[in-house]
Amino acid sequence: MMQRLGLTARLLALGLLPSLAALLLLGALLQASMRESLHGGLAQRLGDSADRIQAHLSLGADGQWRYGDTTPSGAFNQIFSGAYWVLQAPGQTLYSRSLWDASLQPQAPAGRSGLLRNRDPRGRALLGLERRIEQDDQQATLRVYVLAEETDQALARIQRILFMGLGALFIGAALTTALQVRWGLRPLARLQQRLAGMHDAAPTGHASTADNNPAALGSGYGPDLDPLAHEIDALLERNARMLARGRAHAADLSHALKTPLARLSAQASQTPQVPSPLVLAQVHSMNGLIERHLSRTSSSGDAHAAGANRQAVPVHEVLQQLVQLMQHIRPEKSLHWQLDADRSAQALHWRGDRADLEEMLGNLLDNASKWASRRVHIQLQAAAPANAPAPPRLPLCITIADDGPGIAAEHLQHAGQRGQRFDQSTPGSGLGLSIVADIAHSWGGQLQLSPSPALGGLQAQLWLPA
């Protein structure tokens, strides 16, 4: 049942139901206490009347009880006055003159007060007290009654005042609880309105305050809801990054598939029949590319997710193979490829995924061969950047420089962004350098671009953990 109610209704119910139960319990206790108090006072008055009646009772020589009060003005002497007494003894029953010729049937005590309930000859409710008396070894039972109307009316009046007070108290508690719930849920209502307003806001991928970022909840909802808003912002930021990463990997995949498709297209344009080994090799290459990009898209895109694919990759061997491949791809340019690595560098192994390393180096070498005029210089070394302190494990640095036109200084900071192309005369999609930067970042590395001091073209330094 509670699951079908809203949060406001639940809070009101949880706040009011215990209050209502407590008020009902308090009302019942107060009512019982008032009843006992009224009945106790009545019992005391009846006891005083019983004392006066007992004072006029005497036991005759024949063993019979006699009542010697001859005062005609007493309530017990006025017919059907509502005040009665009855004395019962073995073989004898005495009545007050107020009963005239009628009688009262004995009743058992009712309630905690011990008072007797009965009705007089006119059908009016009576309350009475029973007392046992003894004289000269003779025992008798005296019952004294008065009308219950006065006591019942007083009790009804007290109950009415009591329940009116408790009702007013409950209404006040209900209003107070409603105001508390309304005021307490106001930050949650603002959070809901902010979430509803975010449907029309484009995700920025960066959580910030609601004042300067329409796609973020920000803060200002109170100490209880601010952590929730921050968690929602973090979730939105993560989803935005995953969406951007998915789009980026889709673009990367399309970029990576262009090379095997171009090879198949070039072979098909030269011969009417493409050799099946070439087709199978390119299909296998495309399948590998698709599997790698799907795996990278489903992962979180950081070094922790990539750590499952770590292996010792001989960097110098990969560079040699890629340089030989580049020499066959653009034989018309007759480029001079220079690969420098001392003996210690030749023995370096990078702990990562070989396919990722081949993709990073392949994009950098392809970019260098595209823009170089005559020379491409590759240097493999284990050294920290000149402007940074050496880490505990020296990073692996691969420098690829060419003697091409390079990139203007004002464009270098944007060169690694997706789709950035500064020369439309050369075919390309502007994704190569961004792919390298993304993969390097996922492994905890980085890509630095700068003018080549030796060759004058572009110098790309790929830093990777050793």
XYZ file of C-alpha atoms in Angstrom:
466
model
C 0.000 0.000 0.000
C 2.768 2.433 0.960
C 4.547 1.714 -2.329
C 1.579 3.174 -4.230
C 1.772 6.472 -2.348
C 3.972 9.364 -3.324
C 6.823 10.656 -1.174
C 4.700 13.512 0.215
C 1.848 11.162 1.121
C 4.290 8.728 2.739
C 5.877 11.428 4.883
C 2.469 12.755 5.900
C 1.261 9.262 6.734
C 4.413 8.399 8.675
C 4.163 11.698 10.546
C 0.423 11.745 11.267
C -0.411 8.101 11.908
C 1.852 7.797 14.978
C 0.564 11.174 16.200
C -3.025 10.035 15.749
C -2.321 6.770 17.567
C -0.604 8.640 20.408
C -3.480 11.112 20.695
C -6.061 8.312 20.752
C -4.102 6.488 23.420
C -3.721 9.701 25.407
C -7.460 10.410 25.050
C -8.353 6.925 26.249
C -6.038 7.247 29.245
C -7.355 10.694 30.143
C -10.943 9.533 29.726
C -10.356 6.541 31.998
C -8.597 8.763 34.523
C -11.475 11.271 34.520
C -14.032 8.486 34.886
C -12.145 6.977 37.801
C -11.825 10.410 39.384
C -15.554 11.146 39.074
C -16.523 7.678 40.266
C -14.068 7.962 43.138
C -15.671 11.226 44.252
C -19.119 9.690 43.956
C -17.996 6.630 45.938
C -16.781 8.923 48.697
C -20.140 10.724 48.841
C -21.990 7.401 48.836
C -19.716 6.217 51.627
C -20.646 9.294 53.704
C -24.333 8.575 53.055
C -23.785 4.935 54.048
C -22.162 6.099 57.294
C -25.208 8.257 58.151
C -27.616 5.445 57.267
C -25.619 2.938 59.276
C -25.758 5.294 62.236
C -29.565 4.968 62.281
C -29.583 1.190 61.979
C -29.973 -0.932 65.056
C -30.508 -4.595 65.892
C -33.588 -5.434 67.978
C -33.927 -8.115 70.657
C -35.625 -10.365 68.140
C -32.574 -10.167 65.859
C -34.313 -7.924 63.309
C -32.721 -4.746 61.870
C -34.532 -1.465 62.360
C -34.056 1.975 60.805
C -34.671 4.768 63.280
C -34.356 7.970 61.160
C -37.657 9.857 61.145
C -36.450 13.011 59.427
C -38.942 13.542 56.537
C -36.817 16.072 54.706
C -33.975 13.771 53.678
C -33.537 12.656 50.044
C -33.857 9.043 51.153
C -37.300 9.831 52.594
C -38.709 11.499 49.451
C -40.521 9.173 47.081
C -38.546 8.359 43.940
C -36.052 11.129 44.707
C -33.258 9.193 43.060
C -31.532 8.448 46.376
C -32.223 4.941 47.655
C -30.834 2.412 50.078
C -31.491 -1.290 50.567
C -30.466 -3.433 53.544
C -30.402 -7.181 53.079
C -29.989 -9.550 55.984
C -30.812 -13.244 56.404
C -34.638 -13.418 56.288
C -35.051 -9.623 56.160
C -34.928 -6.744 53.611
C -35.299 -3.037 54.468
C -35.866 -0.236 51.919
C -35.637 3.509 52.092
C -38.933 5.453 52.028
C -37.863 6.883 48.644
C -38.480 3.472 47.053
C -42.067 3.482 48.384
C -43.353 -0.043 47.733
C -40.840 -0.892 44.955
C -37.586 -2.768 45.266
C -34.146 -2.937 43.631
C -32.510 -6.109 42.404
C -28.928 -6.581 43.597
C -26.278 -6.064 40.884
C -22.632 -7.028 40.699
C -20.044 -4.212 40.837
C -19.050 -2.901 37.385
C -15.763 -1.264 36.492
C -12.573 -0.609 38.406
C -14.313 1.847 40.737
C -16.386 -0.971 42.329
C -19.650 0.972 41.953
C -22.939 -0.803 41.306
C -25.058 -0.158 38.214
C -28.825 -0.396 38.560
C -32.116 1.241 37.605
C -34.800 2.718 39.837
C -38.522 1.957 39.494
C -38.805 4.755 36.913
C -36.066 3.267 34.758
C -33.435 5.886 35.612
C -29.804 4.797 35.786
C -28.343 4.476 39.253
C -24.857 4.220 40.680
C -24.445 2.611 44.057
C -22.063 1.455 46.740
C -22.199 -1.823 48.625
C -21.090 -2.130 52.247
C -21.165 -5.064 54.667
C -22.118 -4.234 58.257
C -22.039 -6.369 61.406
C -23.557 -5.953 64.821
C -23.772 -8.540 67.618
C -22.554 -11.227 65.255
C -25.404 -10.343 62.873
C -24.292 -9.479 59.328
C -26.124 -7.508 56.659
C -25.412 -5.885 53.278
C -26.173 -2.203 52.747
C -26.477 -0.792 49.257
C -26.766 2.949 48.696
C -27.781 4.387 45.297
C -27.996 7.806 43.692
C -28.943 8.874 40.143
C -26.091 8.394 37.649
C -27.344 11.249 35.450
C -25.275 13.972 37.069
C -22.091 11.924 37.013
C -22.688 10.724 33.434
C -23.377 14.283 32.245
C -20.207 15.540 33.906
C -18.259 12.703 32.328
C -19.804 13.412 28.888
C -18.956 17.109 29.247
C -15.365 16.301 30.149
C -15.097 13.823 27.252
C -16.450 16.417 24.834
C -13.913 19.004 25.961
C -11.180 16.379 25.934
C -11.880 15.193 22.386
C -12.284 18.759 21.118
C -8.880 19.580 22.575
C -7.305 16.442 21.150
C -8.939 17.120 17.768
C -7.581 20.661 17.739
C -4.168 19.313 18.725
C -4.303 16.764 15.884
C -5.339 19.424 13.343
C -2.465 21.611 14.525
C -0.072 18.677 14.269
C -1.379 17.876 10.778
C -0.900 21.477 9.607
C 2.550 21.617 11.151
C 3.528 18.290 9.576
C 2.207 19.397 6.180
C 4.216 22.637 6.391
C 7.314 20.700 7.459
C 6.935 18.220 4.601
C 6.315 21.012 2.091
C 9.264 23.016 3.324
C 11.477 19.952 3.676
C 10.716 18.675 0.153
C 11.204 22.062 -1.495
C 14.878 21.339 -2.379
C 13.775 18.019 -3.869
C 11.126 19.842 -5.933
C 13.800 22.267 -7.181
C 16.004 19.305 -8.031
C 13.121 17.732 -9.961
C 12.456 20.994 -11.830
C 16.144 21.269 -12.645
C 16.173 17.716 -13.988
C 13.068 18.429 -16.054
C 14.710 21.561 -17.447
C 17.782 19.598 -18.479
C 15.820 17.779 -21.213
C 16.277 20.796 -23.480
C 19.911 21.360 -22.509
C 22.696 19.723 -24.507
C 25.103 17.598 -22.419
C 28.496 19.245 -22.070
C 30.380 16.285 -20.624
C 31.541 18.501 -17.791
C 29.691 18.769 -14.476
C 29.481 22.298 -13.143
C 27.105 24.544 -11.268
C 23.626 25.048 -12.592
C 24.291 28.759 -13.094
C 26.949 28.351 -15.784
C 26.124 24.917 -17.189
C 22.524 24.214 -18.234
C 23.291 20.476 -18.492
C 24.402 20.123 -14.844
C 22.425 20.132 -11.608
C 25.099 21.897 -9.618
C 24.565 22.445 -5.904
C 22.499 24.564 -3.551
C 19.925 21.907 -2.632
C 21.075 21.428 0.948
C 23.585 19.113 2.630
C 21.367 16.063 2.091
C 20.635 16.492 -1.634
C 23.888 18.105 -2.782
C 25.733 14.730 -2.744
C 22.884 13.240 -4.795
C 23.080 16.136 -7.269
C 26.851 15.672 -7.528
C 26.419 11.940 -8.150
C 23.829 12.668 -10.863
C 26.180 15.227 -12.434
C 28.996 12.685 -12.361
C 26.704 10.105 -13.967
C 25.648 12.590 -16.666
C 29.268 13.495 -17.265
C 30.218 9.840 -17.561
C 27.345 9.176 -19.960
C 28.374 12.199 -22.029
C 31.945 10.926 -22.147
C 30.772 7.452 -23.127
C 28.579 8.915 -25.870
C 31.438 11.052 -27.156
C 33.787 8.077 -26.899
C 31.352 5.898 -28.824
C 31.085 8.481 -31.589
C 34.841 8.911 -31.599
C 35.440 5.172 -31.874
C 32.917 4.965 -34.691
C 34.852 7.673 -36.512
C 38.128 5.932 -35.660
C 36.808 2.661 -37.019
C 35.707 4.253 -40.253
C 39.122 5.908 -40.523
C 40.928 2.637 -39.804
C 38.857 0.709 -42.351
C 39.854 3.089 -45.133
C 43.332 1.589 -45.445
C 42.344 -2.072 -46.121
C 39.465 -0.892 -48.301
C 41.838 1.355 -50.246
C 44.201 -1.581 -50.787
C 41.354 -3.744 -52.089
C 40.154 -0.891 -54.310
C 43.658 -0.275 -55.705
C 44.134 -3.977 -56.443
C 40.706 -4.228 -58.057
C 41.466 -1.257 -60.299
C 44.707 -2.865 -61.495
C 43.470 -6.398 -62.184
C 40.014 -7.722 -63.031
C 40.337 -10.415 -60.362
C 41.614 -9.725 -56.850
C 43.734 -12.561 -55.416
C 41.919 -14.406 -52.648
C 44.923 -14.316 -50.239
C 44.861 -10.510 -50.448
C 41.117 -10.425 -49.871
C 41.384 -12.785 -46.912
C 44.249 -10.789 -45.438
C 42.321 -7.516 -45.702
C 39.130 -9.084 -44.363
C 41.085 -10.484 -41.429
C 42.605 -7.042 -40.870
C 39.169 -5.391 -40.929
C 37.758 -7.979 -38.526
C 40.617 -7.302 -36.168
C 40.017 -3.574 -36.392
C 36.297 -3.994 -35.680
C 36.931 -6.261 -32.685
C 39.531 -3.896 -31.225
C 37.311 -0.844 -31.593
C 34.269 -2.638 -30.172
C 36.335 -3.806 -27.213
C 37.679 -0.292 -26.685
C 34.193 1.217 -26.958
C 32.744 -1.163 -24.335
C 35.583 -0.490 -21.899
C 35.874 2.575 -19.736
C 38.642 3.989 -21.849
C 41.304 4.246 -19.158
C 44.433 2.408 -18.186
C 42.577 0.206 -15.724
C 40.316 -1.182 -18.451
C 43.198 -1.516 -20.855
C 45.340 -3.292 -18.289
C 43.745 -6.628 -19.119
C 45.423 -6.520 -22.573
C 48.939 -5.769 -21.351
C 51.756 -7.692 -22.950
C 55.459 -7.100 -23.553
C 55.651 -5.530 -27.033
C 59.107 -5.064 -28.675
C 58.878 -1.432 -29.778
C 61.923 -1.422 -32.077
C 60.663 -4.456 -33.983
C 57.233 -2.853 -34.491
C 58.868 0.339 -35.759
C 61.007 -1.570 -38.267
C 57.978 -3.430 -39.638
C 55.930 -0.247 -39.964
C 58.778 1.642 -41.675
C 59.069 -1.153 -44.251
C 55.312 -1.005 -44.816
C 55.418 2.791 -45.276
C 58.169 2.465 -47.857
C 55.860 0.230 -49.933
C 52.765 2.404 -49.502
C 54.305 5.573 -50.990
C 57.171 4.409 -53.204
C 56.708 7.390 -55.542
C 58.006 9.852 -52.913
C 61.342 8.048 -52.419
C 61.541 9.157 -48.823
C 64.600 8.583 -46.699
C 63.568 6.808 -43.506
C 65.998 7.017 -40.576
C 65.427 4.947 -37.431
C 67.784 5.692 -34.540
C 67.899 3.594 -31.396
C 70.867 2.652 -29.243
C 71.377 -0.878 -27.958
C 69.421 -0.272 -24.738
C 66.545 1.320 -26.657
C 66.412 -1.597 -29.100
C 65.758 -3.916 -26.155
C 62.854 -1.799 -24.822
C 59.497 -3.468 -24.412
C 56.247 -1.604 -23.900
C 53.720 -3.295 -21.641
C 50.490 -2.760 -23.546
C 48.481 -3.949 -26.526
C 50.469 -4.517 -29.731
C 47.523 -3.561 -31.942
C 47.178 -0.220 -30.134
C 50.877 0.472 -30.491
C 50.762 -0.389 -34.215
C 47.758 1.887 -34.686
C 49.410 4.811 -32.892
C 52.760 4.471 -34.673
C 51.066 3.691 -37.996
C 49.042 6.911 -37.864
C 52.098 8.989 -36.916
C 54.267 7.437 -39.645
C 51.469 7.755 -42.205
C 51.050 11.430 -41.316
C 54.818 11.996 -41.593
C 55.073 10.235 -44.954
C 52.113 12.235 -46.261
C 53.712 15.619 -45.526
C 57.465 14.904 -45.703
C 59.445 16.189 -48.661
C 62.464 13.892 -48.498
C 63.217 12.767 -44.951
C 61.502 11.163 -41.965
C 63.530 10.760 -38.783
C 62.453 8.295 -36.054
C 64.146 8.131 -32.674
C 63.476 5.583 -29.924
C 64.688 6.379 -26.420
C 63.924 5.885 -22.743
C 64.011 9.364 -21.232
C 61.777 11.759 -19.371
C 60.660 15.053 -20.976
C 63.130 17.862 -20.505
C 60.574 20.041 -18.705
C 59.302 17.340 -16.333
C 60.918 15.431 -13.443
C 61.838 11.847 -14.137
C 59.175 9.386 -12.905
C 60.128 6.235 -10.983
C 59.975 4.253 -14.253
C 61.365 6.248 -17.163
C 58.714 6.637 -19.864
C 59.220 5.417 -23.371
C 59.628 8.255 -25.892
C 59.166 7.753 -29.649
C 59.950 10.857 -31.716
C 58.850 11.063 -35.351
C 59.907 14.172 -37.308
C 59.612 15.124 -40.998
C 60.901 17.913 -43.222
C 57.468 18.921 -44.477
C 55.721 22.294 -44.106
C 54.817 21.562 -40.495
C 51.978 23.182 -38.575
C 51.797 26.840 -37.627
C 52.385 27.591 -33.954
C 48.861 28.948 -33.483
C 47.435 25.639 -34.791
C 49.582 23.232 -32.750
C 47.306 23.217 -29.692
C 44.338 22.227 -31.892
C 46.181 19.740 -34.080
C 45.299 16.742 -31.899
C 41.564 17.491 -31.864
C 39.141 15.482 -33.934
C 38.453 16.638 -37.466
C 40.994 19.494 -37.369
C 42.560 19.919 -40.798
C 44.659 22.935 -41.748
C 45.345 22.018 -45.383
C 42.402 20.866 -47.493
C 44.583 20.101 -50.519
C 45.725 16.740 -49.118
C 43.245 13.871 -48.671
C 42.425 12.945 -45.102
C 39.803 13.089 -42.395
C 41.718 14.891 -39.645
C 41.384 11.923 -37.265
C 44.871 10.381 -37.284
C 46.509 12.546 -34.606
C 43.359 12.540 -32.440
C 43.276 8.734 -32.570
C 46.880 8.609 -31.403
C 46.171 11.075 -28.576
C 43.086 9.120 -27.412
C 44.849 5.742 -27.392
C 47.920 7.188 -25.655
C 45.705 8.793 -23.008
C 43.922 5.487 -22.372
C 47.301 3.903 -21.549
C 48.421 6.781 -19.343
C 50.618 8.351 -22.030
C 50.463 11.548 -24.064
C 51.168 12.976 -27.493
C 53.185 16.183 -27.854
C 53.391 18.110 -31.138
C 56.000 20.761 -31.859
C 58.124 22.085 -34.755
C 61.110 19.863 -35.535
C 64.316 21.710 -34.611
C 66.405 19.543 -36.971
C 64.168 19.026 -40.026
C 61.877 22.053 -39.802
C 58.625 20.106 -40.213
C 56.346 18.585 -37.592
C 57.765 16.671 -34.648
C 55.484 14.235 -32.819
C 56.619 12.787 -29.499
C 54.703 9.809 -28.183
C 55.263 9.270 -24.445
C 54.223 5.922 -23.041
C 54.813 4.196 -19.703
C 57.718 1.788 -20.042
